[in-house]
Short mmCIF file of C-alpha atoms in Angstrom, two decimals:
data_model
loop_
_atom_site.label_atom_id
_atom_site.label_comp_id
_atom_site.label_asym_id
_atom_site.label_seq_id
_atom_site.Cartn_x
_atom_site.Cartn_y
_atom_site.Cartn_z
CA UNK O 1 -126.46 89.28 124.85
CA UNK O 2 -130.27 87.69 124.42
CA UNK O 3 -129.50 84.34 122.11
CA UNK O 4 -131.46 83.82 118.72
CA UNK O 5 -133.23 80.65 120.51
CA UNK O 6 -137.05 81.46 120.28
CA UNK O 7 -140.21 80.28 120.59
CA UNK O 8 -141.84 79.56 117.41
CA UNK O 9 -144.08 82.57 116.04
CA UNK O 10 -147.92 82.81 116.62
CA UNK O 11 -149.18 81.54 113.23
CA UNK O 12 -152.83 83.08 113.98
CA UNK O 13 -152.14 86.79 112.14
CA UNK O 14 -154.80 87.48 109.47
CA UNK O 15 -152.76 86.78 106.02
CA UNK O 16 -154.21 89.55 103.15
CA UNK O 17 -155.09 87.90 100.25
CA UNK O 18 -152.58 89.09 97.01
CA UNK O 19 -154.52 91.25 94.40
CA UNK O 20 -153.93 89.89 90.86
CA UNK O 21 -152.05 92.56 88.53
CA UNK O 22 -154.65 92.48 86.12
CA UNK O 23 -157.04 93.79 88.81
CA UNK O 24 -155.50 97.46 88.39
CA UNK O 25 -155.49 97.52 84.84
CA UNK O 26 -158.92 98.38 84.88
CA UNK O 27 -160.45 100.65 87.61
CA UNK O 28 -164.47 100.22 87.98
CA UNK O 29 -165.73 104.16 87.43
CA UNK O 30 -162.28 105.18 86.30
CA UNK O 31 -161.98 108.01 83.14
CA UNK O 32 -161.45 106.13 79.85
CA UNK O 33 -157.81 107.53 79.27
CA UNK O 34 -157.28 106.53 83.07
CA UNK O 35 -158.47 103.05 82.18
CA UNK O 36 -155.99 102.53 79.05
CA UNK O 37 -152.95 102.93 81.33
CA UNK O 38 -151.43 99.12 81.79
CA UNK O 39 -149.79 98.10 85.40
CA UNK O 40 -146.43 98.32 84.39
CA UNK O 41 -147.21 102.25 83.16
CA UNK O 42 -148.76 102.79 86.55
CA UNK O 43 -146.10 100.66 89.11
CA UNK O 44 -143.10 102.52 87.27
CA UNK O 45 -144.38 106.02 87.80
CA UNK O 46 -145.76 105.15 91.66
CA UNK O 47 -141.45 103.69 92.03
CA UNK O 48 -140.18 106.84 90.06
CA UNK O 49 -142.33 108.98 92.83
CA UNK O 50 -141.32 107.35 95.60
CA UNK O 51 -137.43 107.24 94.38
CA UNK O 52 -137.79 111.16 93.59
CA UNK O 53 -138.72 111.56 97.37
CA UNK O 54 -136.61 109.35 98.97
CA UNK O 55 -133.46 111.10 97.05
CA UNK O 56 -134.83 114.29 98.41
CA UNK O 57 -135.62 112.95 102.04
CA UNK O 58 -131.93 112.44 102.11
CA UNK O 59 -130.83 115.82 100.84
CA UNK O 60 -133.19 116.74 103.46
CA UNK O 61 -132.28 114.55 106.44
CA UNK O 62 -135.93 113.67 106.32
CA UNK O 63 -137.52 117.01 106.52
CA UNK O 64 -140.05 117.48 104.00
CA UNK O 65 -139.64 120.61 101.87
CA UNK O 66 -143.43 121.20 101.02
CA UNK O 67 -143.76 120.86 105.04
CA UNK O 68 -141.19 123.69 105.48
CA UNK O 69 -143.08 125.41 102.31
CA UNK O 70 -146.55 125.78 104.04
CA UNK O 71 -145.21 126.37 107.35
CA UNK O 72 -143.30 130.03 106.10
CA UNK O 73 -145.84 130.62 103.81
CA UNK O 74 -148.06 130.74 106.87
CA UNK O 75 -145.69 132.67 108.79
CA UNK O 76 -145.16 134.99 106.15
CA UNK O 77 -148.37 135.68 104.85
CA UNK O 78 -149.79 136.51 108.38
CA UNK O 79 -146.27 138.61 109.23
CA UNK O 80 -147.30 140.57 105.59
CA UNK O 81 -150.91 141.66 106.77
CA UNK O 82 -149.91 142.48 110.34
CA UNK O 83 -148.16 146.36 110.10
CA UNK O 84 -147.92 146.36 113.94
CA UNK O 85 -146.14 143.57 114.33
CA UNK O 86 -143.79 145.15 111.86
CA UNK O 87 -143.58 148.11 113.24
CA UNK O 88 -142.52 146.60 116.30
CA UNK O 89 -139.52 145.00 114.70
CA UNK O 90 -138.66 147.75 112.73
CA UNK O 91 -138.50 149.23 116.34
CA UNK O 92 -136.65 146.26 117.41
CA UNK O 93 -134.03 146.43 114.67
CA UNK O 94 -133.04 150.12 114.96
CA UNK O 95 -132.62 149.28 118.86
CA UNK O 96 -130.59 146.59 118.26
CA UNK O 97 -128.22 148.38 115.84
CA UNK O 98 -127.51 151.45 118.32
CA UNK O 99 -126.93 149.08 121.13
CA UNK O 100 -124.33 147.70 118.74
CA UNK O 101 -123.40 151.03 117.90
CA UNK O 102 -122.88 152.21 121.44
CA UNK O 103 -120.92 148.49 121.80
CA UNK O 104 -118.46 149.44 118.77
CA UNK O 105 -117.94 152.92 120.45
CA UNK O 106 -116.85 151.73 123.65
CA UNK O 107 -114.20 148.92 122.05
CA UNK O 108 -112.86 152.15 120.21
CA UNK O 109 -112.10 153.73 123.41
CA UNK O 110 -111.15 150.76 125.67
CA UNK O 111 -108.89 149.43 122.90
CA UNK O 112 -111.13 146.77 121.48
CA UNK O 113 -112.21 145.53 125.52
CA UNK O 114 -115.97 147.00 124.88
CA UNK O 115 -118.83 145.86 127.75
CA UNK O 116 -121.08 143.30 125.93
CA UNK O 117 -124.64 144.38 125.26
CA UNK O 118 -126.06 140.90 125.05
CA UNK O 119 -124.73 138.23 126.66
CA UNK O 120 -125.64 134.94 125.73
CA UNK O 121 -128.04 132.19 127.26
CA UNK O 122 -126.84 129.94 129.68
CA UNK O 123 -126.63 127.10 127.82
CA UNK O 124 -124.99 128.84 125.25
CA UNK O 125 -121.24 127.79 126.11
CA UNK O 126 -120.03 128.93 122.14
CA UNK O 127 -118.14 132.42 123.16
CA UNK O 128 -116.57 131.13 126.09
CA UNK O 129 -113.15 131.94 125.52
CA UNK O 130 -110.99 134.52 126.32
CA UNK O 131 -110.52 135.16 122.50
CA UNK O 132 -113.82 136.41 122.36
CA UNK O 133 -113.43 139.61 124.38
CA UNK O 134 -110.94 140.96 121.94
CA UNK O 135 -112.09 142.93 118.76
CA UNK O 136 -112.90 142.02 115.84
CA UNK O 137 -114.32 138.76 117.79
CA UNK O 138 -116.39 140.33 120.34
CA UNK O 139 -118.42 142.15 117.33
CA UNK O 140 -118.46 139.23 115.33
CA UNK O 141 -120.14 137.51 118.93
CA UNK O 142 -122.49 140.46 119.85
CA UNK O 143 -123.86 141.18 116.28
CA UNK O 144 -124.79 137.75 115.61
CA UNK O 145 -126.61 137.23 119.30
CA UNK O 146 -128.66 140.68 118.75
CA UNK O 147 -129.52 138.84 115.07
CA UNK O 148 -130.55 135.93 116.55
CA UNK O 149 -132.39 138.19 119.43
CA UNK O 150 -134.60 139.69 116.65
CA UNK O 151 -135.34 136.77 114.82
CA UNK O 152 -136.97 134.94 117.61
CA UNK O 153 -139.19 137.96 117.99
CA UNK O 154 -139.92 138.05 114.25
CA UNK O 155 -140.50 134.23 113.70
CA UNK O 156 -142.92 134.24 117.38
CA UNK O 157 -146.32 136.17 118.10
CA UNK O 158 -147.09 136.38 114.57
CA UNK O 159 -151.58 136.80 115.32
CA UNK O 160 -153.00 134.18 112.97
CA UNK O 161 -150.38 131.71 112.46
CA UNK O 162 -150.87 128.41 113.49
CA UNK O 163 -148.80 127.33 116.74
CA UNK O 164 -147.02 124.48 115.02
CA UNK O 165 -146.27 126.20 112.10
CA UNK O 166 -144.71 128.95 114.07
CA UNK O 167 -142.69 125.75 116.55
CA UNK O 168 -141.55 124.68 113.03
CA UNK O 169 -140.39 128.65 111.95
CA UNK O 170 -139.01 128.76 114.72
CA UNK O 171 -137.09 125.83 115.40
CA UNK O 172 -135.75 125.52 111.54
CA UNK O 173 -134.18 129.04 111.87
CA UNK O 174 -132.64 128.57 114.95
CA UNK O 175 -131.05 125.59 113.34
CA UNK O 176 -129.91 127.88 109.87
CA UNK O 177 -128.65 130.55 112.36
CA UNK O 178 -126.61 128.23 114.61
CA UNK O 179 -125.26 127.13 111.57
CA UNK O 180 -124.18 131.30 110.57
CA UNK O 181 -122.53 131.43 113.86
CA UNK O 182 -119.00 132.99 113.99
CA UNK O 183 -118.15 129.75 115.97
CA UNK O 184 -118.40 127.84 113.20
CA UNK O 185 -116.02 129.80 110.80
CA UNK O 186 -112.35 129.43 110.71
CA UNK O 187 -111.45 132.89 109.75
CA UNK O 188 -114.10 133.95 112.94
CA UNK O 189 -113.47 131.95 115.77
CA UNK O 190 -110.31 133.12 117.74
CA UNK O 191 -110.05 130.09 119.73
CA UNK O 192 -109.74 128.01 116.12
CA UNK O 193 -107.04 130.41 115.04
CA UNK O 194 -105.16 130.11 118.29
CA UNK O 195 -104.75 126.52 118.23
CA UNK O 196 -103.96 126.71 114.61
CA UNK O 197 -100.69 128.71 115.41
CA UNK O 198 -99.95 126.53 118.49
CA UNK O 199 -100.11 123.14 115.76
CA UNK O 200 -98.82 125.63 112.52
CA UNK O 201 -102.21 124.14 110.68
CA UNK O 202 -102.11 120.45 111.36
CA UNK O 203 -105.51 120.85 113.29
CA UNK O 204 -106.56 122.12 110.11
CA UNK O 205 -105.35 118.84 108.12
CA UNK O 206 -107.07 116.52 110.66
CA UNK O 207 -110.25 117.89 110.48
CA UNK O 208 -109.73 117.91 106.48
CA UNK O 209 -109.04 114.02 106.82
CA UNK O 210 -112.23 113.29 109.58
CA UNK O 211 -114.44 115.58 106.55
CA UNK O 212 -113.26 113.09 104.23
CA UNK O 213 -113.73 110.35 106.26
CA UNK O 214 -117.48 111.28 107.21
CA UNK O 215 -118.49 112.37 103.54
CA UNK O 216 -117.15 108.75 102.43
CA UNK O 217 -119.15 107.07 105.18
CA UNK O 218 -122.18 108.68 104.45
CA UNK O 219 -121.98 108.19 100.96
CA UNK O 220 -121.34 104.29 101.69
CA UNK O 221 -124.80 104.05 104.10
CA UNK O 222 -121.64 102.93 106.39
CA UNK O 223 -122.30 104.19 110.59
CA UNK O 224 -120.41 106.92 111.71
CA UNK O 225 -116.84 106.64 112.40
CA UNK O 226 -116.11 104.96 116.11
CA UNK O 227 -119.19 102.80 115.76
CA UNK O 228 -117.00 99.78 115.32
CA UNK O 229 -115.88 100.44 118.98
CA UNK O 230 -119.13 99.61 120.40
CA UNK O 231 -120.17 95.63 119.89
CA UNK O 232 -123.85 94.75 120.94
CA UNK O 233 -123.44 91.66 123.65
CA UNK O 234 -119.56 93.17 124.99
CA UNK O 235 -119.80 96.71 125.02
CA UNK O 236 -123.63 97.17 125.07
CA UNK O 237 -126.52 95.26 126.24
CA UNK O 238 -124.30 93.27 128.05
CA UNK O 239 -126.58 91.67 130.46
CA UNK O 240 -127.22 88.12 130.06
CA UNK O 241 -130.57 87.26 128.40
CA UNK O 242 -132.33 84.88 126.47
CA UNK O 243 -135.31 85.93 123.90
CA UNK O 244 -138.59 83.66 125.18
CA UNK O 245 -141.49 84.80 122.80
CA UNK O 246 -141.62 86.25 119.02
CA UNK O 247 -144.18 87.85 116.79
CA UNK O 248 -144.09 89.87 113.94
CA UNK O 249 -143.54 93.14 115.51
CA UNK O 250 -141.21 92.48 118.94
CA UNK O 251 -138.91 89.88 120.18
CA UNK O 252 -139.61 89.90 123.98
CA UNK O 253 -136.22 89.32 126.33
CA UNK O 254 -136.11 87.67 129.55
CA UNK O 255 -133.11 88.37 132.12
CA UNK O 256 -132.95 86.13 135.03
CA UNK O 257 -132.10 87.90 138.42
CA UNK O 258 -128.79 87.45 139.90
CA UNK O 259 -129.88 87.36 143.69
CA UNK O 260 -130.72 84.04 145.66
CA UNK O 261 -134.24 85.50 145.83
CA UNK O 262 -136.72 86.12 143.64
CA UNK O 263 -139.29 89.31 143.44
CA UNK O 264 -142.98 87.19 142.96
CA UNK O 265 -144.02 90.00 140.16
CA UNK O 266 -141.53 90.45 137.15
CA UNK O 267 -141.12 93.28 135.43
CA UNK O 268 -141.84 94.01 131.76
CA UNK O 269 -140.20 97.44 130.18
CA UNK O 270 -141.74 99.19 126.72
CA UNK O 271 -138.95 100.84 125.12
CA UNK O 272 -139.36 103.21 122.40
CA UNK O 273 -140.13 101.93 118.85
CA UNK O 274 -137.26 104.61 117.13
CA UNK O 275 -134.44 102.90 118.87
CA UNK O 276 -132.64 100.32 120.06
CA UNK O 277 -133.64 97.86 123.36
CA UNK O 278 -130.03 98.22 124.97
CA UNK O 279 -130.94 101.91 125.36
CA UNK O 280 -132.05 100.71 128.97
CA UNK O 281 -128.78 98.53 128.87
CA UNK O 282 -125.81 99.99 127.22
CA UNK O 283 -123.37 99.11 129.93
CA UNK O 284 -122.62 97.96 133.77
CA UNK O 285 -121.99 101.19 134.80
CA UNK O 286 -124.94 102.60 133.31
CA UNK O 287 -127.86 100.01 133.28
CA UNK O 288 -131.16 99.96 134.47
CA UNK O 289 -131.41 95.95 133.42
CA UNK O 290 -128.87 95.35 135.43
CA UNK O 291 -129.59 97.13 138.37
CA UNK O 292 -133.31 95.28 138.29
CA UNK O 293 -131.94 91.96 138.15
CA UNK O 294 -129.66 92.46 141.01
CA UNK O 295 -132.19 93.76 142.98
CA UNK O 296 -134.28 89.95 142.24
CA UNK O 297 -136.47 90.89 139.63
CA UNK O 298 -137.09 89.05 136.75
CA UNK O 299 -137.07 91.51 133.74
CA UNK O 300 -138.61 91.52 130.18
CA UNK O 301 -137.47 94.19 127.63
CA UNK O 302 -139.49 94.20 123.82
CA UNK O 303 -137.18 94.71 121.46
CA UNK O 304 -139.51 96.42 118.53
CA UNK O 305 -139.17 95.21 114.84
CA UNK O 306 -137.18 97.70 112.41
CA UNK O 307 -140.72 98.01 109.81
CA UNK O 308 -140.13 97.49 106.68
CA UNK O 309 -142.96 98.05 103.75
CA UNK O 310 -144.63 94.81 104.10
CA UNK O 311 -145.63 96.47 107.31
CA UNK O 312 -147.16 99.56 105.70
CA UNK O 313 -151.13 98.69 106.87
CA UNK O 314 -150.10 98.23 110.37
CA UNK O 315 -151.75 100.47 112.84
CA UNK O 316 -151.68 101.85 116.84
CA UNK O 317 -154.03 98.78 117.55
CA UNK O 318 -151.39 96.06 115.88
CA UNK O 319 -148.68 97.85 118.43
CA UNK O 320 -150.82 97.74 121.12
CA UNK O 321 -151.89 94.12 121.12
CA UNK O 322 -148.85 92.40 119.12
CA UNK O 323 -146.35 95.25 121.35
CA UNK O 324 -147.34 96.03 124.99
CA UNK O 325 -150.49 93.38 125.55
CA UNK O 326 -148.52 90.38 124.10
CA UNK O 327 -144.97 91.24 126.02
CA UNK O 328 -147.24 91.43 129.27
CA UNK O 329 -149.11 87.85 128.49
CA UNK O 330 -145.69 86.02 127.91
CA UNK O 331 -144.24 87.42 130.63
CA UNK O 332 -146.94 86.48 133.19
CA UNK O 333 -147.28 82.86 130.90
CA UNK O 334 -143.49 82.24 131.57
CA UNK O 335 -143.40 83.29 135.47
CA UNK O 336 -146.67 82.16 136.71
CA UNK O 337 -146.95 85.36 137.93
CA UNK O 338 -151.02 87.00 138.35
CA UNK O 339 -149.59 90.66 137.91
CA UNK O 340 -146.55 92.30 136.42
CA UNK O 341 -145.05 95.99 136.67
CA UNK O 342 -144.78 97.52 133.94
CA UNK O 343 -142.37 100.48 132.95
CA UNK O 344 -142.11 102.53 129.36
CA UNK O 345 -139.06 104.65 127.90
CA UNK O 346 -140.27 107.86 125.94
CA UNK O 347 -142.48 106.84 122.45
CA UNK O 348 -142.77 103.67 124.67
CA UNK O 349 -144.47 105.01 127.39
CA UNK O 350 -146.80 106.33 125.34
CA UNK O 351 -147.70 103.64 123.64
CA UNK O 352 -147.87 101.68 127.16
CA UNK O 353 -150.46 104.57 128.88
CA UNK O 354 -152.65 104.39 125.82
CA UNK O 355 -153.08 100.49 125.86
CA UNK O 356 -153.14 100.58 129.99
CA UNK O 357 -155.74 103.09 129.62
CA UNK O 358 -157.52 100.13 127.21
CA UNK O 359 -157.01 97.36 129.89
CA UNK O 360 -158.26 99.27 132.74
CA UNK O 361 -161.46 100.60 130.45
CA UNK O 362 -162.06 96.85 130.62
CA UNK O 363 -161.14 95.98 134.06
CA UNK O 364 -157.91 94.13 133.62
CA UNK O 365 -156.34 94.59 137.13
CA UNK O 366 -152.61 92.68 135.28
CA UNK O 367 -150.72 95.41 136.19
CA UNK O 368 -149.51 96.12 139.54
CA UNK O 369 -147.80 99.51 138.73
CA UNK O 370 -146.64 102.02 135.90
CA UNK O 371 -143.22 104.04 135.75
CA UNK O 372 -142.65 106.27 132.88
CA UNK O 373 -139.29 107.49 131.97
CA UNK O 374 -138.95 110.49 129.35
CA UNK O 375 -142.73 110.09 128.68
CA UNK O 376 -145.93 112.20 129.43
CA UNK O 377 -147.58 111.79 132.90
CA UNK O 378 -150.87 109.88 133.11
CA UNK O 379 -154.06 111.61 133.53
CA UNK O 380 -155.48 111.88 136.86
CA UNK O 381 -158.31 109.24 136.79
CA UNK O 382 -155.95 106.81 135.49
CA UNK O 383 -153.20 107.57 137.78
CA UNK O 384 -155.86 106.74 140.84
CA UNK O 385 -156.45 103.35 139.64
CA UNK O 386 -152.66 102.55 140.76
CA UNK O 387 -152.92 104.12 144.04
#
């Protein structure tokens, strides 16, 4: 686990002068009832706006409703003014019901063993169980998949709605749908009533008690339960290493390797800004630090800075040069090294092509090669320059 022993932090960031309080009192060209409002009037209604949303934001999970707002009013005003369109699910819907018609007719005759009439995707592993063949279940199965059928065609190809308004349609009622499914319902599910005879209802009880548990812990801000069972420096990121540099935005770690001999170039890994270093190292078994370093390379992860508000003005540019350009100069400072691999996880990668696509604009030849993992593919001009 990377020790708290650090170099001291650069003290050559620009400091913003504080604006006096009295400087918002009164606003130069602001209306005259404007200008009467004090600070105090002004800082407790900007806190009472930003509480309102945060209490929604975690009703929400984050999603903002006036997002989800413009999004279906988009899909829906475009859906009202298009009569082909529905005509073509009015089609879609009376085809759907006689298929499930026809479905219902031939359980009546085969004794509730009816052939399906829409089977679902194959990643779709909910109505896997025997249960599910048997009426009422298999109804329950094929009505909601011929639902859920017709309203991907009714939320998709809508002419005139924006394409990431109709990814957002989309996606949020696939998520309200999966929620509907018969899986997810006691009195539904035949494999949930099956082991709830097997257990006469204690199944029932324990998931009452983990619904308890998980309402508590959410109410508490406390992680989820079994978080306790994972310690940062034993059970993740367990690979020895020692943090060498620190600014206001990363701490950059340094893991020796563990062979006799030592790769000349080290190499410096961007991980993803939303998430945790030890992503790349969350266990022997399973880490890409610790392969590296037994294959002799000397390895530097960034470990990114959780923001907080005092952040707020920070840009792409601060991330670029405080993030990916200053991990790469203390890493080449520490080793003596003239070039340096570099590899980025997902947001990280991104962040690394855009400021590799800034160093190479200017001819910085520091890098000796890119890998991206879970991240977009460079363009083709920049992808030559590594060739």
């Amino acid at each position: 686990m990377p020790s708290k022993s650090a170099l001291p932090v650069p003290s050559n960031q620009p400091v913003r002068p504080a604006v006096p309080a009295l400087a918002y009192t009164f606003l130069p060209g602001a209306h005259s009832d404007d200008a009467a409002d004090s600070y105090s009037v002004t800082a407790f209604a900007e806190v009472l706006d930003r509480a309102t949303r945060a209490m929604i934001a975690r009703g929400t999970l984050g999603i903002s409703p006036g997002a989800l707002a413009r999004a279906y009013f988009d899909w829906a005003l475009h859906l009202a003014i298009s009569p082909g369109k529905q005509g073509r699910l009015a089609e879609k819907a009376m085809t759907k019901n006689l298929r499930l018609a026809r479905f219902l007719t031939s359980c009546a005759v085969s004794r509730g063993k009816g052939e399906a009439c829409i089977d679902p995707l194959p990643q779709d592993h909910r109505f896997e169980h025997p249960g599910w063949k048997l009426f009422p279940f298999n109804y329950y199965s094929q009505q909601f998949l011929l639902s859920q059928q017709w309203w991907f065609n009714a939320m998709t190809g809508v002419r005139g709605v924006s394409a990431h308004h109709e990814k957002v349609v989309d996606f949020v009622t696939r998520q309200f749908l999966d929620f509907l499914s018969p899986s997810n319902f006691f009195w539904t599910n035949p494999e949930v009533i099956e082991k709830t005879l097997e257990e006469g209802g204690m199944n029932l009880v324990r998931g009452f008690d983990h619904l308890i548990q998980d309402v508590d812990r959410y109410t508490r801000q406390m992680p989820p339960s079994g978080a306790e069972d994972f310690v940062v420096g034993e059970d993740l990121a367990a690979t020895p290493g020692k943090v060498v540099y620190r600014n206001r935005l990363i701490e950059l770690i340094q893991y020796e390797p563990t062979t006799p001999n030592v790769r000349p170039e080290p190499i410096v890994i961007v991980p993803a800004w939303i998430m945790k270093y030890y992503i790349l190292d969350l266990s022997e078994q399973n880490s890409l630090v610790r392969y590296l370093v037994d294959q002799g390379y000397t390895v530097f992860m960034v470990s990114w800075k959780n923001p907080g508000r005092e952040d707020r003005d920070l840009g792409m540019s601060d991330y670029r040069k405080l993030g990916v350009e200053a991990a790469l100069e203390a890493a080449l400072a520490i080793t003596g090294a003239p070039q340096a691999h570099m590899a980025g996880y997902c947001l990280g990668g991104t962040l690394l092509s855009i400021a590799l696509a800034g160093m190479m604009h200017q001819g910085d030849e520091r890098v000796a090669s890119l890998s991206l993992f879970a991240a977009q593919s460079l363009t083709r001009n920049s992808l030559e320059h590594f060739q």
